[in-house]
Amino acid sequence: MRDDTKCLHSGYTPGNTEPRVVPIVQSTTYVYDSAEEISSVFDEPTKSLIYSRFANPTVMAVESKIADLEGGIAAMCTSSGQAATLLAILNLCDAGDSFISIAQIYGGSLNLFSFTLKKMGIECIYVDNDATEDEITTAFKPNTKLVFGETLANPALTVLDIEKFAKAAHSKNVPLIVDNTFPTPILCKPIDFGADIVVHSTSKYMDGHALQVGGVIVDSGNFDWKSGSFPGLTEPDMSYHGIIYTETYRKAAYIIKARMQLMRDFGVYPSAHSAFLLNLGLETLALRMRKYCENATEVALFLKTSNKVTNINYPGLKDNKYHNLAKKYLKGASGVITFSLVGGKEAAIKFMDTLKLASNVIHVADIRTCVLHPASTTHRQLSEEQQKAAGLDPGMIRFSVGLEDIEDIIEDIEQALEVI
Ligand SMILES: *Cc1c(COP(=O)(O)O)cnc(C)c1O
């Protein structure tokens, strides 16, 4: 199946007289005929349902749809994008380990990596998104367990050279994890370019309607865990009667460990109802992504015509620094544009407050056009130096183009620009 079809049909195939639409299985637990049967389920937890803290039929339908869209072998949904990033890393790093990440990542990831993981004894080594392969491999320490990047960074809008980062990671026998939130699998499938694990905040385009926060981890099944140093996967798990994930689950070792061990212990699984809503968003994802790209291109071209606007950053534009990488890796540059105004931060605030159609929200990638000033909101906790490293300037506006009629979006921008 192609993506448009997968969006509608992957993950759930009803049998005779079964519901046409993925049903909401709103139950914490599942009934068994005998106590003996229940105890056997604990020996083979991937074969049956036990408890909705780590598996639920509605959520599983969505997991398999997303895995199919990304070209992975399996996926696990989480209750937020942050939880997906956290578990994706904790599944490989213990206290005393380190990992490499590009510096131009989402603000929430930056906080998690720089402060919370550090407190847990896990060090993040930052490299630039534009680092050479040599610079990436030189940053490795003997305890480095993975490389992390963001396909199209929020809000820096840098484009990751996935093949380069995958090559550097694989030369050191560690996997590449990619946050693919902004492109979604419709605009980019990082696994096709060598990424091993993909994470998402499904709160953005995947849900699309700003209905609920969620995340997902997708496993390509391609990484050979035995080639590196991953005792958590290749040695007995004493919290699971000595199971060895790579032996029992082979290609699916990573994602099954994440569920059986980390989801069991952290319990950040979404509800059936949330998954049901996410599925509704996914059904139109392919259609919506094309329209976001189309509208955002028009907005970016319009902004270029104004002498009040500077630093227009949209990788879909020909003169953008990342246009060639965008052409290689993305089928479109999504709906997010950043820019500054000649009057700096003050003008930016005035502009944002004058917009009528576009709303001020702490959100992005919504079906409705929205704006945000990253330096005073999502990146407020960072120092100016960290903000710069993350690729943002103090006056920068993040403009998330929605699916309204393009004439209405442009008229709104026009009237707000007139005021400044
Ligand atoms: C929003 C976002 C996250 C965090 O996801 P939540 O669902 O808000 O927890 C992670 N990565 C990127 C790129 C994001 O935009």
Tab-separated table of C-alpha atoms and ligand atoms in Angstrom, residues 78-85 105-109 148 150-155 179-183 199-204 212-215 362-365 398, ligand 1:
chain	number	residue	atom	x	y	z
A	78	THR	CA	3.757	6.906	24.747
A	79	SER	CA	1.734	9.514	26.613
A	80	SER	CA	3.875	12.371	25.205
A	81	GLY	CA	6.687	13.086	22.775
A	82	GLN	CA	8.927	13.788	25.752
A	83	ALA	CA	8.214	10.305	27.108
A	84	ALA	CA	9.095	8.804	23.710
A	85	THR	CA	12.465	10.599	23.634
A	105	ILE	CA	17.025	20.186	18.824
A	106	TYR	CA	13.569	20.904	20.236
A	107	GLY	CA	13.706	22.945	23.488
A	108	GLY	CA	12.105	20.185	25.569
A	109	SER	CA	14.712	17.689	24.365
A	148	PHE	CA	20.397	11.606	18.250
A	150	GLU	CA	16.040	15.850	14.484
A	151	THR	CA	15.031	15.570	10.805
A	152	LEU	CA	13.657	19.109	10.569
A	153	ALA	CA	14.423	20.827	13.849
A	154	ASN	CA	11.816	22.678	15.899
A	155	PRO	CA	12.237	25.657	15.707
A	179	ASP	CA	13.068	12.775	15.979
A	180	ASN	CA	10.870	12.951	12.882
A	181	THR	CA	8.053	15.053	14.361
A	182	PHE	CA	7.918	17.893	11.822
A	183	PRO	CA	8.134	15.956	8.534
A	199	VAL	CA	10.641	9.022	17.656
A	200	HIS	CA	7.762	11.466	17.311
A	201	SER	CA	5.672	13.863	19.238
A	202	THR	CA	2.297	12.790	17.850
A	203	SER	CA	0.857	15.948	19.447
A	204	LYS	CA	1.885	17.860	16.310
A	212	GLN	CA	-4.110	15.442	22.802
A	213	VAL	CA	-0.464	15.097	23.704
A	214	GLY	CA	1.258	11.877	22.673
A	215	GLY	CA	4.405	10.274	21.329
A	362	ILE	CA	2.159	27.097	22.937
A	363	HIS	CA	1.694	24.697	20.111
A	364	VAL	CA	2.835	24.120	16.568
A	365	ALA	CA	1.774	21.994	13.611
A	398	ARG	CA	7.723	30.724	14.682
B	1	LIG	C1	6.709	18.935	20.734
B	1	LIG	C2	7.915	18.197	20.384
B	1	LIG	C3	8.436	17.207	21.239
B	1	LIG	C4	7.829	16.902	22.571
B	1	LIG	O1	6.565	16.343	22.421
B	1	LIG	P1	5.352	16.508	23.455
B	1	LIG	O2	4.302	15.692	22.795
B	1	LIG	O3	5.045	17.951	23.581
B	1	LIG	O4	5.821	15.912	24.748
B	1	LIG	C5	9.559	16.524	20.815
B	1	LIG	N1	10.150	16.801	19.652
B	1	LIG	C6	9.677	17.746	18.820
B	1	LIG	C7	10.386	18.021	17.533
B	1	LIG	C8	8.558	18.489	19.150
B	1	LIG	O5	8.115	19.436	18.323
